[in-house]
Amino acid sequence: MIAADNAAANARPAGPSARPVVAVRGVAKLFSNGTLALQNVDLDIGRHQFMSLLGPSGCGKSTLLRMIAGLGSASAGTIDWPEADHDAHGAALPRLSFVFQEPTLMPWASAIKNVMLPLKLAGVPKEERRARAAEALAMVGLGAFENAYPRELSGGMKMRVSIARGMVTKPDVLLMDEPFAALDEITRFKLNNDLLELWHASNFTVVFVTHSVFESVYLSQRIVVMAARPGRIIADLDTAAPYPRAPDYRTSPLYNDHCRRASQALEVAMGHALGAH
Amino acid sequence: MAEAARPAITIGDDAPPVILQHKRVLGVSVATWPKILMPLAVGILALAGWELAVRLQGIPVYILPGPILIAKTMVADWGTLSGSLWITLSISLAALSAAVVLGVSLSVLFAQSKWVELSFFPYAVILQVTPIVAIAPLIIIWVNDVKLSLLICAWIVAFFPILSNTTLGLNSADHNLLNLFQLYKATRFQTLMNLRLPSALPYFLGGLKISGGLALIGAVVAEFVAGTGGSQSGLAYRILESGYQLRIPRMFAALFMISISGIVIFMCLSLLSHLALRRWHESALKREN
Ligand SMILES: Nc1ncnc2c1ncn2[C@@H]1O[C@H](COP(=O)(O)OP(=O)(O)O)[C@@H](O)[C@H]1O
Ligand SMILES: [Mg+2]
């Protein structure tokens, strides 16, 4: 039974020979205040993979994700994009989007204007960006709320707008930093499923930061567990299971097994963190 | 909204908030009427009390005229007073416009570089803390044209709140939004237009409301200092002149006109601020509980 599930799951991820979308090599980050947020991080992320970064608060998940996004430079090591275009100076131009923990919308702009922003900044003509933004909003189920202002939307709806803004550029990689952490469980489950549906339909890579074992297992094919002080990777778990998730996946033995392994790794991570003090 | 535009995926979390329509009388919602009527009632009561006191106590006109006499004087002297009102108002508004243009341009310049801000901001502060009465005589000597010197004085007073508030606003853009703009490789100009300026709007409008009153005060104070007469004089000179001639009711009439101008300027700027922010900013929203 489990073997069959794995076989179905393996239909999606790229084969081992394929080049990674992003290759992190020996990355360290030392903040100016002396905090060693990351040390010696190596990570290959495969094309079309749904990967979670799991770890206790303060272990450097956000720092790593932001560096992958090119926000802030590494103190040591390299982050390469073998598959991406490069500019004249050899700098990678990966097509990526970032979804923050807060919706991070412009309060003075309607939902559709918020979604149009990345296209506007890229110089896409007005007609086209409106059409594409409308499409992205419809995709996250907010087709009827194009002209609503962020304050008129609930927390979950604002997050959907934020995801639509991330999707509108059709990115190769979607980086998400605890996007659903501030939402109630019912909304979170709903958004989890919708995110998987979008990912399944559109073929991009997701790097999903979370501190929830259950969320990471439910969503991802692979969980990279980090420990703190200094931030580093301590486990890399294969949590393959068939997509779309079956309605009873959350109660299946496979899911439980994945959760157990992820929890154990997380406990080790927290032990390390505590041991350092 | 058309049925076809319904969401493809039903939204589990919740529906959009219901916007209740308030009942309106003469285009103003019922809840707003007391806000208009209460201060009006207080004002009318105060004026009535004043009139009564003046009459019952038999206070001489050259000490304190009653409001009815002041109103009559305003009508009788409307020819001179309205001309002066127009001059004072036009100087104030020109000074306010100059304060907006220069204050916003300078704060945009400050936002480009911390060094520019650090180097120049102290001088803006000096301009602000130096009493206008102290520098007005100098400006009046340096600038030959009286009207222009008054305008400069009013500008000096009105300029700082706009500069300081807009600078604060430009630096208050949400950090994650700034990150997002960086991620999408936005140019400085794009970030300014699409993020920093809209973020600064509420701050700017707050400064503008303060500067509106200050521009009027600056124009009046400077004219007091200048003390020059002629057909081109504003309300401040009418007050001085009426004082010399012991035409106290006219003095009060001019004073009233200055106060009312200040209130009208403030109300116009508040309305502008409300219209600009009502759809999104916390300050313009009603608390729904
Ligand atoms: N800008 C910064 N300057 C100094 N230290 C920072 C900065 N950002 C994060 N840190 C520190 O780096 C560590 C990792 O932070 P972060 O990446 O935010 O963790 P996580 O997202 O896993 O909770 C923490 O100890 C945090 O205090
Ligand atoms: Mg974080």
Coordinates of C-alpha atoms and ligand atoms in Angstrom, one line a residue:
Chain A
M1 CA 0.0 0.0 0.0
I2 CA 2.7 2.4 1.1
A3 CA 4.9 1.4 -1.8
A4 CA 2.1 2.1 -4.3
D5 CA 1.6 5.5 -2.7
N6 CA 5.2 6.3 -3.2
A7 CA 5.2 5.2 -6.8
A8 CA 2.3 7.5 -7.5
A9 CA 4.1 10.4 -5.7
N10 CA 7.3 9.8 -7.7
A11 CA 5.4 10.6 -10.9
R12 CA 6.0 14.3 -10.1
P13 CA 9.5 15.1 -8.7
A14 CA 12.3 15.4 -11.1
G15 CA 14.7 12.5 -11.4
P16 CA 17.9 12.6 -9.4
S17 CA 20.0 13.4 -12.5
A18 CA 18.1 16.7 -13.2
R19 CA 19.9 19.9 -12.2
P20 CA 18.5 21.6 -9.1
V21 CA 16.6 24.9 -9.5
V22 CA 18.7 26.4 -6.8
A23 CA 21.9 25.1 -5.2
V24 CA 23.0 26.5 -1.8
R25 CA 26.6 25.7 -1.0
G26 CA 28.3 26.3 2.3
V27 CA 26.2 29.3 3.1
A28 CA 26.8 31.2 6.3
K29 CA 25.2 34.4 7.6
L30 CA 26.8 36.5 10.3
F31 CA 24.7 39.6 11.2
S32 CA 26.5 42.7 12.2
N33 CA 25.5 42.3 15.8
G34 CA 27.4 39.1 16.0
T35 CA 24.5 36.6 15.6
L36 CA 25.6 33.6 13.5
A37 CA 22.3 33.0 11.9
L38 CA 23.4 30.3 9.5
Q39 CA 26.5 28.1 9.2
N40 CA 27.5 25.8 6.4
V41 CA 24.2 25.3 4.8
D42 CA 24.1 23.0 1.7
L43 CA 20.8 22.5 0.0
D44 CA 19.7 21.5 -3.5
I45 CA 16.1 22.1 -4.4
G46 CA 14.7 20.1 -7.3
R47 CA 12.5 21.5 -10.1
H48 CA 8.8 21.3 -9.3
Q49 CA 9.5 20.2 -5.8
F50 CA 7.3 21.1 -2.9
M51 CA 9.8 21.4 -0.1
S52 CA 9.3 22.6 3.5
L53 CA 11.9 24.2 5.8
L54 CA 10.9 23.1 9.3
G55 CA 12.5 24.3 12.5
P56 CA 12.1 26.0 15.8
S57 CA 11.7 29.7 15.9
G58 CA 14.9 31.6 15.5
C59 CA 16.8 28.8 13.7
G60 CA 17.4 30.9 10.6
K61 CA 14.6 29.7 8.3
S62 CA 13.6 33.3 7.3
T63 CA 17.2 34.3 6.9
L64 CA 17.9 31.4 4.6
L65 CA 14.7 32.0 2.6
R66 CA 15.5 35.7 2.2
M67 CA 19.0 34.9 1.0
I68 CA 17.6 32.5 -1.6
A69 CA 15.3 35.4 -2.7
G70 CA 18.4 37.6 -3.0
L71 CA 17.3 39.9 -0.1
G72 CA 20.6 40.2 1.9
S73 CA 23.9 38.6 0.9
A74 CA 25.6 35.5 2.4
S75 CA 28.6 36.0 4.6
A76 CA 30.1 32.9 3.1
G77 CA 29.2 30.3 0.4
T78 CA 27.2 30.6 -2.8
I79 CA 23.6 30.4 -4.0
D80 CA 23.4 29.4 -7.6
W81 CA 20.5 29.1 -10.1
P82 CA 21.8 26.7 -12.7
E83 CA 18.6 26.8 -14.7
A84 CA 17.9 30.5 -14.6
D85 CA 18.8 33.3 -17.0
H86 CA 21.8 35.4 -16.1
D87 CA 22.5 39.0 -16.7
A88 CA 25.6 40.5 -18.4
H89 CA 27.5 40.5 -15.1
G90 CA 26.7 36.8 -14.5
A91 CA 24.1 37.5 -11.8
A92 CA 21.2 35.0 -11.8
L93 CA 17.8 36.3 -12.7
P94 CA 15.6 33.6 -11.2
R95 CA 11.9 34.1 -11.7
L96 CA 10.7 33.9 -8.2
S97 CA 8.0 35.3 -5.9
F98 CA 7.9 35.7 -2.1
V99 CA 4.9 35.4 0.2
F100 CA 5.5 36.8 3.6
Q101 CA 3.9 35.8 6.9
E102 CA 1.8 39.0 6.8
P103 CA -0.2 39.6 3.6
T104 CA 1.9 42.7 3.0
L105 CA -0.6 44.4 0.7
M106 CA -0.6 48.1 -0.2
P107 CA -3.6 49.3 1.9
W108 CA -4.3 52.2 -0.6
A109 CA -4.8 49.9 -3.5
S110 CA -7.6 47.5 -4.4
A111 CA -7.0 43.7 -4.5
I112 CA -6.5 43.7 -8.3
K113 CA -4.1 46.7 -8.1
N114 CA -2.1 44.8 -5.5
V115 CA -1.9 41.8 -7.7
M116 CA -1.0 43.9 -10.7
L117 CA 2.0 45.4 -8.9
P118 CA 4.7 42.9 -10.0
L119 CA 3.6 43.2 -13.6
K120 CA 3.5 47.0 -13.3
L121 CA 7.1 47.0 -12.0
A122 CA 8.1 44.8 -14.9
G123 CA 6.6 47.2 -17.4
V124 CA 3.8 45.0 -18.6
P125 CA 1.2 47.0 -20.6
K126 CA -1.9 48.0 -18.7
E127 CA -4.5 45.9 -20.5
E128 CA -2.4 42.8 -20.2
R129 CA -1.6 43.2 -16.5
R130 CA -5.2 43.8 -15.7
A131 CA -6.2 40.6 -17.5
R132 CA -3.5 38.5 -15.9
A133 CA -4.2 39.9 -12.4
A134 CA -7.9 39.1 -12.8
E135 CA -7.0 35.6 -13.8
A136 CA -4.7 35.2 -10.8
L137 CA -7.4 36.5 -8.5
A138 CA -9.9 34.1 -10.0
M139 CA -7.4 31.3 -9.5
V140 CA -7.3 31.9 -5.7
G141 CA -11.1 32.2 -5.6
L142 CA -11.3 36.0 -5.3
G143 CA -12.7 36.8 -8.7
A144 CA -15.6 38.7 -7.2
F145 CA -13.3 40.8 -5.0
E146 CA -11.2 42.6 -7.6
N147 CA -12.1 46.1 -6.4
A148 CA -12.2 45.4 -2.6
Y149 CA -9.6 47.1 -0.5
P150 CA -7.4 45.1 1.8
R151 CA -9.2 46.4 4.9
E152 CA -12.5 45.0 3.5
L153 CA -11.1 41.5 3.3
S154 CA -10.6 38.9 6.0
G155 CA -7.2 37.6 7.0
G156 CA -7.5 34.5 4.8
M157 CA -8.7 36.5 1.8
K158 CA -5.8 38.9 2.2
M159 CA -3.5 36.0 2.2
R160 CA -5.1 34.8 -1.0
V161 CA -4.5 38.1 -2.6
S162 CA -0.9 37.9 -1.5
I163 CA -0.6 34.4 -3.1
A164 CA -2.3 35.7 -6.3
R165 CA 0.3 38.5 -6.4
G166 CA 3.0 35.8 -6.1
M167 CA 1.5 33.7 -8.8
V168 CA 0.7 36.5 -11.3
T169 CA 4.2 36.5 -12.7
K170 CA 4.1 32.8 -13.2
P171 CA 7.3 32.2 -11.2
D172 CA 9.5 29.2 -11.4
V173 CA 10.0 29.3 -7.6
L174 CA 7.5 30.4 -4.9
L175 CA 9.1 31.2 -1.6
M176 CA 6.7 31.3 1.3
D177 CA 7.7 32.3 4.9
E178 CA 5.1 30.9 7.3
P179 CA 2.3 32.3 5.1
F180 CA -0.5 30.7 7.1
A181 CA 0.9 30.9 10.6
A182 CA -1.4 33.8 11.6
L183 CA -4.6 32.1 10.4
D184 CA -7.1 30.0 12.2
E185 CA -6.9 26.2 11.6
I186 CA -10.0 25.9 9.3
T187 CA -8.8 28.7 7.1
R188 CA -5.3 27.2 7.1
F189 CA -6.5 23.8 6.0
K190 CA -8.5 25.4 3.2
L191 CA -5.6 27.4 2.0
N192 CA -3.2 24.4 2.3
N193 CA -5.5 22.5 -0.1
D194 CA -5.9 25.4 -2.5
L195 CA -2.1 26.0 -2.5
L196 CA -1.5 22.3 -3.4
E197 CA -4.1 22.6 -6.2
L198 CA -2.4 25.6 -7.6
W199 CA 1.0 24.0 -7.4
H200 CA -0.3 20.8 -9.0
A201 CA -1.9 22.8 -11.9
S202 CA 1.0 25.2 -12.5
N203 CA 4.3 23.3 -12.1
F204 CA 6.4 25.6 -10.0
T205 CA 8.8 24.9 -7.2
V206 CA 7.7 25.8 -3.6
V207 CA 9.9 26.4 -0.7
F208 CA 7.6 26.6 2.3
V209 CA 8.8 27.7 5.7
T210 CA 6.8 26.6 8.7
H211 CA 7.2 25.6 12.3
S212 CA 4.3 23.2 12.1
V213 CA 5.2 19.5 11.7
F214 CA 1.6 18.7 10.5
E215 CA 1.5 21.4 8.0
S216 CA 4.9 20.5 6.5
V217 CA 4.0 16.8 6.2
Y218 CA 0.6 17.5 4.7
L219 CA 2.0 19.8 2.1
S220 CA 5.4 18.6 1.1
Q221 CA 7.3 15.9 -0.6
R222 CA 10.4 16.7 1.3
I223 CA 11.1 18.3 4.7
V224 CA 14.4 19.9 5.5
V225 CA 14.8 20.3 9.3
M226 CA 16.9 23.1 10.7
A227 CA 18.4 23.6 14.2
A228 CA 19.4 26.9 15.8
R229 CA 22.6 28.5 17.1
P230 CA 24.1 28.4 14.7
G231 CA 21.3 27.8 12.1
R232 CA 22.0 24.6 10.1
I233 CA 20.3 21.7 8.4
I234 CA 20.1 18.6 10.6
A235 CA 17.8 16.3 8.6
D236 CA 16.5 15.9 5.1
L237 CA 13.3 13.8 5.1
D238 CA 11.5 12.2 2.1
T239 CA 7.8 12.6 2.8
A240 CA 6.4 11.6 -0.5
A241 CA 2.7 10.8 -0.7
P242 CA 0.3 11.0 -3.6
Y243 CA -1.2 14.3 -4.8
P244 CA -3.9 15.4 -4.7
R245 CA -4.1 14.6 -1.0
A246 CA -6.8 12.0 -0.3
P247 CA -9.5 13.2 2.1
D248 CA -8.3 10.8 4.7
Y249 CA -4.6 11.5 4.2
R250 CA -4.4 13.3 7.6
T251 CA -5.4 10.1 9.3
S252 CA -3.5 7.6 7.2
P253 CA -0.6 5.5 8.6
L254 CA 1.8 7.0 5.9
Y255 CA 1.0 10.5 7.2
N256 CA 1.5 9.4 10.8
D257 CA 4.8 7.8 9.9
H258 CA 6.0 11.0 8.2
C259 CA 4.8 13.1 11.2
R260 CA 6.7 10.8 13.6
R261 CA 9.9 11.1 11.7
A262 CA 9.6 14.9 11.3
S263 CA 8.7 15.3 15.0
Q264 CA 11.8 13.3 16.0
A265 CA 14.0 15.4 13.8
L266 CA 12.5 18.5 15.2
E267 CA 13.0 17.3 18.8
V268 CA 16.7 16.7 18.0
A269 CA 16.8 20.2 16.5
M270 CA 15.3 21.7 19.7
G271 CA 17.7 19.6 21.8
H272 CA 20.6 21.0 19.9
A273 CA 19.2 24.5 20.4
L274 CA 18.7 24.0 24.1
G275 CA 22.0 22.2 24.5
A276 CA 23.8 25.3 23.2
H277 CA 22.6 27.3 26.2
Chain B
M1 CA -21.5 41.9 -9.3
A2 CA -22.3 39.4 -12.0
E3 CA -23.1 35.8 -11.1
A4 CA -20.4 34.7 -13.5
A5 CA -17.8 36.5 -11.4
R6 CA -18.4 34.3 -8.4
P7 CA -15.3 32.7 -6.9
A8 CA -14.3 29.5 -8.5
I9 CA -13.4 28.1 -5.1
T10 CA -15.9 28.9 -2.4
I11 CA -14.4 30.8 0.5
G12 CA -14.6 28.9 3.7
D13 CA -13.2 31.6 6.0
D14 CA -15.9 34.2 5.6
A15 CA -17.8 36.6 3.4
P16 CA -16.9 40.2 2.9
P17 CA -17.9 42.5 5.7
V18 CA -21.4 43.9 5.4
I19 CA -21.3 47.7 4.9
L20 CA -24.3 49.2 6.6
Q21 CA -25.9 52.2 4.9
H22 CA -26.5 54.9 7.4
K23 CA -29.6 57.0 7.1
R24 CA -29.0 60.4 5.6
V25 CA -30.6 63.8 6.1
L26 CA -29.6 66.6 3.6
G27 CA -26.8 64.3 2.4
V28 CA -25.3 64.0 5.9
S29 CA -25.6 60.8 7.8
V30 CA -27.7 60.9 11.0
A31 CA -24.7 60.0 13.1
T32 CA -22.8 63.1 11.9
W33 CA -25.5 65.7 12.6
P34 CA -24.8 66.1 16.3
K35 CA -21.1 66.7 15.4
I36 CA -22.3 69.7 13.4
L37 CA -25.2 70.9 15.7
M38 CA -23.4 70.6 19.1
P39 CA -20.5 73.0 18.4
L40 CA -22.9 75.3 16.6
A41 CA -25.2 75.4 19.6
V42 CA -22.3 76.2 21.9
G43 CA -21.2 79.0 19.6
I44 CA -24.7 80.6 19.4
L45 CA -25.1 80.4 23.2
A46 CA -21.7 82.0 23.8
L47 CA -22.5 84.8 21.4
A48 CA -25.9 85.4 23.0
G49 CA -24.3 85.5 26.4
W50 CA -21.7 88.0 25.2
E51 CA -24.4 90.2 23.7
L52 CA -26.5 90.1 26.8
A53 CA -23.5 90.8 29.1
V54 CA -22.5 93.8 27.0
R55 CA -26.0 95.2 27.1
L56 CA -26.8 94.6 30.7
Q57 CA -23.5 95.8 32.0
G58 CA -23.5 98.8 29.6
I59 CA -20.0 98.1 28.5
P60 CA -18.8 100.9 26.2
V61 CA -18.3 100.1 22.6
Y62 CA -14.6 101.1 22.6
I63 CA -13.9 98.5 25.3
L64 CA -16.0 95.5 24.1
P65 CA -18.6 95.8 21.3
G66 CA -21.3 93.2 21.2
P67 CA -21.5 90.6 18.4
I68 CA -24.5 92.2 16.7
L69 CA -22.6 95.5 16.4
I70 CA -19.6 93.6 15.1
A71 CA -21.7 91.9 12.5
K72 CA -23.3 95.2 11.5
T73 CA -19.8 96.8 11.2
M74 CA -18.6 93.8 9.1
V75 CA -21.5 94.5 6.6
A76 CA -21.0 98.2 6.6
D77 CA -17.3 98.1 6.1
W78 CA -17.5 95.1 3.8
G79 CA -15.9 97.0 0.9
T80 CA -12.6 97.6 2.7
L81 CA -12.6 94.5 4.8
S82 CA -13.3 92.1 2.0
G83 CA -10.5 93.5 0.0
S84 CA -8.2 93.0 3.0
L85 CA -9.5 89.5 3.5
W86 CA -8.8 88.6 0.0
I87 CA -5.2 89.9 0.3
T88 CA -4.6 88.0 3.6
L89 CA -6.1 84.8 2.2
S90 CA -4.2 85.0 -1.1
I91 CA -0.9 85.5 0.7
S92 CA -1.7 82.5 3.1
L93 CA -2.7 80.2 0.3
A94 CA 0.3 81.2 -1.9
A95 CA 2.5 80.5 1.1
L96 CA 0.8 77.2 1.8
S97 CA 1.2 76.1 -1.9
A98 CA 4.9 77.1 -1.8
A99 CA 5.3 75.2 1.5
V100 CA 3.7 72.1 -0.1
V101 CA 5.8 72.2 -3.3
L102 CA 9.1 72.9 -1.5
G103 CA 8.3 70.7 1.6
V104 CA 7.4 67.7 -0.5
S105 CA 10.3 68.2 -3.0
L106 CA 12.8 68.6 -0.2
S107 CA 11.5 65.6 1.7
V108 CA 11.7 63.5 -1.4
L109 CA 15.3 64.6 -1.7
F110 CA 15.9 63.7 1.9
A111 CA 14.5 60.3 1.3
Q112 CA 17.0 59.6 -1.4
S113 CA 19.9 59.7 1.0
K114 CA 20.3 59.6 4.7
W115 CA 23.3 61.9 4.4
V116 CA 21.4 64.6 2.6
E117 CA 18.7 64.4 5.3
L118 CA 21.3 64.5 8.2
S119 CA 23.1 67.4 6.6
F120 CA 20.1 69.6 5.9
F121 CA 17.4 68.7 8.4
P122 CA 19.0 70.7 11.2
Y123 CA 18.7 73.9 9.1
A124 CA 15.1 73.3 8.5
V125 CA 14.7 73.0 12.3
I126 CA 16.5 76.3 12.8
L127 CA 14.2 77.9 10.4
Q128 CA 11.3 76.5 12.4
V129 CA 12.4 77.4 15.9
T130 CA 13.4 81.0 15.1
P131 CA 10.5 83.2 16.0
I132 CA 8.9 84.7 12.9
V133 CA 8.5 88.1 14.6
A134 CA 12.3 88.2 15.0
I135 CA 13.2 87.6 11.4
A136 CA 10.2 89.3 9.7
P137 CA 11.7 92.8 10.0
L138 CA 14.9 91.5 8.2
I139 CA 12.9 89.9 5.5
I140 CA 10.9 93.0 5.0
I141 CA 14.1 95.1 4.7
W142 CA 15.7 92.6 2.3
V143 CA 12.7 92.0 0.1
N144 CA 11.5 95.3 -1.5
D145 CA 8.0 94.0 -2.4
V146 CA 5.9 94.0 0.8
K147 CA 3.5 91.3 -0.4
L148 CA 6.4 89.0 -1.4
S149 CA 8.1 89.5 2.0
L150 CA 4.8 88.6 3.8
L151 CA 4.5 85.6 1.6
I152 CA 8.1 84.5 2.5
C153 CA 7.3 84.9 6.3
A154 CA 4.1 82.9 6.0
W155 CA 6.0 80.3 4.0
I156 CA 8.7 79.9 6.6
V157 CA 6.1 79.2 9.3
A158 CA 4.1 76.8 7.1
F159 CA 6.9 74.9 5.6
F160 CA 8.3 72.8 8.5
P161 CA 5.3 70.6 9.4
I162 CA 5.0 69.5 5.8
L163 CA 8.7 68.8 5.4
S164 CA 9.0 67.0 8.7
N165 CA 5.8 64.9 8.3
T166 CA 6.4 64.0 4.7
T167 CA 10.0 63.0 5.5
L168 CA 8.7 60.8 8.3
G169 CA 6.1 59.3 6.0
L170 CA 8.5 58.5 3.2
N171 CA 10.6 56.6 5.6
S172 CA 7.6 54.7 7.1
A173 CA 7.0 52.5 4.1
D174 CA 6.3 48.9 5.2
H175 CA 9.7 47.0 5.3
N176 CA 8.3 43.9 3.7
L177 CA 6.8 45.9 0.9
L178 CA 10.2 47.5 0.4
N179 CA 11.6 44.0 0.2
L180 CA 9.0 43.0 -2.3
F181 CA 9.9 46.0 -4.5
Q182 CA 13.5 45.0 -4.2
L183 CA 12.7 41.5 -5.2
Y184 CA 10.9 42.6 -8.3
K185 CA 13.8 44.9 -9.2
A186 CA 11.9 48.1 -8.9
T187 CA 13.8 51.2 -9.7
R188 CA 14.2 54.0 -7.1
F189 CA 11.7 56.0 -9.0
Q190 CA 9.1 53.2 -9.2
T191 CA 9.6 52.6 -5.4
L192 CA 9.1 56.3 -4.8
M193 CA 5.9 56.6 -6.9
N194 CA 4.3 53.3 -6.0
L195 CA 5.3 52.8 -2.4
R196 CA 7.0 55.7 -0.6
L197 CA 4.7 58.5 -1.7
P198 CA 1.4 56.7 -1.0
S199 CA 2.8 55.6 2.4
A200 CA 3.6 59.2 3.1
L201 CA 0.2 60.6 2.1
P202 CA -1.5 60.3 5.5
Y203 CA 1.6 62.0 7.2
F204 CA 1.7 64.7 4.5
L205 CA -2.0 65.4 5.0
G206 CA -1.5 65.6 8.8
G207 CA 1.2 68.2 8.2
L208 CA -0.9 70.1 5.7
K209 CA -3.7 70.6 8.2
I210 CA -1.2 72.1 10.7
S211 CA 0.5 74.2 8.0
G212 CA -2.8 75.6 6.7
G213 CA -3.5 77.4 10.0
L214 CA 0.2 78.4 10.4
A215 CA 0.3 80.0 6.9
L216 CA -2.5 82.3 8.0
I217 CA -0.9 83.1 11.3
G218 CA 2.4 83.7 9.5
A219 CA 0.8 86.1 7.0
V220 CA -1.0 88.0 9.8
V221 CA 2.0 88.2 12.2
A222 CA 4.3 89.4 9.4
E223 CA 1.8 92.1 8.4
F224 CA 1.7 93.3 12.0
V225 CA 5.5 93.6 11.9
A226 CA 5.5 95.3 8.6
G227 CA 2.8 97.7 9.7
T228 CA 2.5 99.2 6.3
G229 CA -0.8 100.6 5.0
G230 CA -2.2 101.5 1.7
S231 CA -4.8 100.0 -0.6
Q232 CA -2.9 96.7 -0.6
S233 CA -3.2 95.9 3.1
G234 CA -4.5 92.8 4.6
L235 CA -6.6 92.1 7.7
A236 CA -3.8 92.6 10.2
Y237 CA -3.2 96.1 9.0
R238 CA -7.0 96.8 9.3
I239 CA -6.7 95.7 13.0
L240 CA -3.8 98.0 13.6
E241 CA -5.5 100.9 11.8
S242 CA -8.8 100.4 13.6
G243 CA -6.8 100.4 16.9
Y244 CA -5.2 103.7 16.1
Q245 CA -8.6 105.2 15.1
L246 CA -10.3 103.6 18.1
R247 CA -12.8 101.9 15.8
I248 CA -13.0 98.9 18.0
P249 CA -16.0 97.2 16.4
R250 CA -14.2 97.2 13.1
M251 CA -11.1 95.7 14.8
F252 CA -13.3 92.9 16.1
A253 CA -14.8 92.4 12.7
A254 CA -11.4 92.0 11.2
L255 CA -10.4 89.6 14.0
F256 CA -13.5 87.5 13.4
M257 CA -12.7 87.3 9.7
I258 CA -9.2 86.0 10.5
S259 CA -10.6 83.4 12.8
I260 CA -13.3 82.3 10.4
S261 CA -10.7 82.1 7.6
G262 CA -8.6 79.8 9.8
I263 CA -11.6 77.6 10.6
V264 CA -12.6 77.4 6.9
I265 CA -9.0 76.5 5.8
F266 CA -8.8 73.8 8.5
M267 CA -12.2 72.4 7.5
C268 CA -11.3 72.4 3.8
L269 CA -8.0 70.6 4.5
S270 CA -9.7 68.1 6.8
L271 CA -12.3 67.3 4.1
L272 CA -9.5 66.9 1.5
S273 CA -7.7 64.6 3.9
H274 CA -10.8 62.6 4.6
L275 CA -11.6 62.2 0.9
A276 CA -8.1 61.1 0.1
L277 CA -7.9 58.5 2.9
R278 CA -11.4 57.3 3.5
R279 CA -11.1 54.1 1.6
W280 CA -8.0 52.8 3.3
H281 CA -6.4 54.6 6.1
E282 CA -7.1 53.8 9.8
S283 CA -7.6 57.5 10.7
A284 CA -10.5 57.8 8.3
L285 CA -12.3 54.6 9.3
K286 CA -15.0 54.1 11.8
R287 CA -14.3 51.5 14.5
E288 CA -17.0 48.9 14.0
N289 CA -17.7 48.0 17.6
Ligands
LIG1 N1 18.6 41.7 10.8 C1 19.0 40.9 11.8 N2 20.0 41.3 12.6 C2 20.5 40.6 13.6 N3 20.1 39.3 13.9 C3 19.1 38.8 13.2 C4 18.5 39.6 12.1 N4 17.5 38.9 11.5 C5 17.5 37.7 12.2 N5 18.4 37.7 13.2 C6 18.7 36.6 14.1 O1 19.0 35.5 13.4 C7 18.5 34.3 13.9 C8 17.6 33.6 12.9 O2 16.4 34.4 12.6 P1 15.3 34.0 11.6 O3 15.9 33.7 10.3 O4 14.3 35.1 11.6 O5 14.7 32.7 12.3 P2 13.3 32.0 12.0 O6 12.7 32.5 10.8 O7 13.8 30.5 11.8 O8 12.5 32.1 13.2 C9 17.7 34.7 15.2 O9 18.5 34.5 16.3 C10 17.5 36.2 14.9 O10 17.5 36.9 16.2
MG2 MG 10.9 33.5 10.5

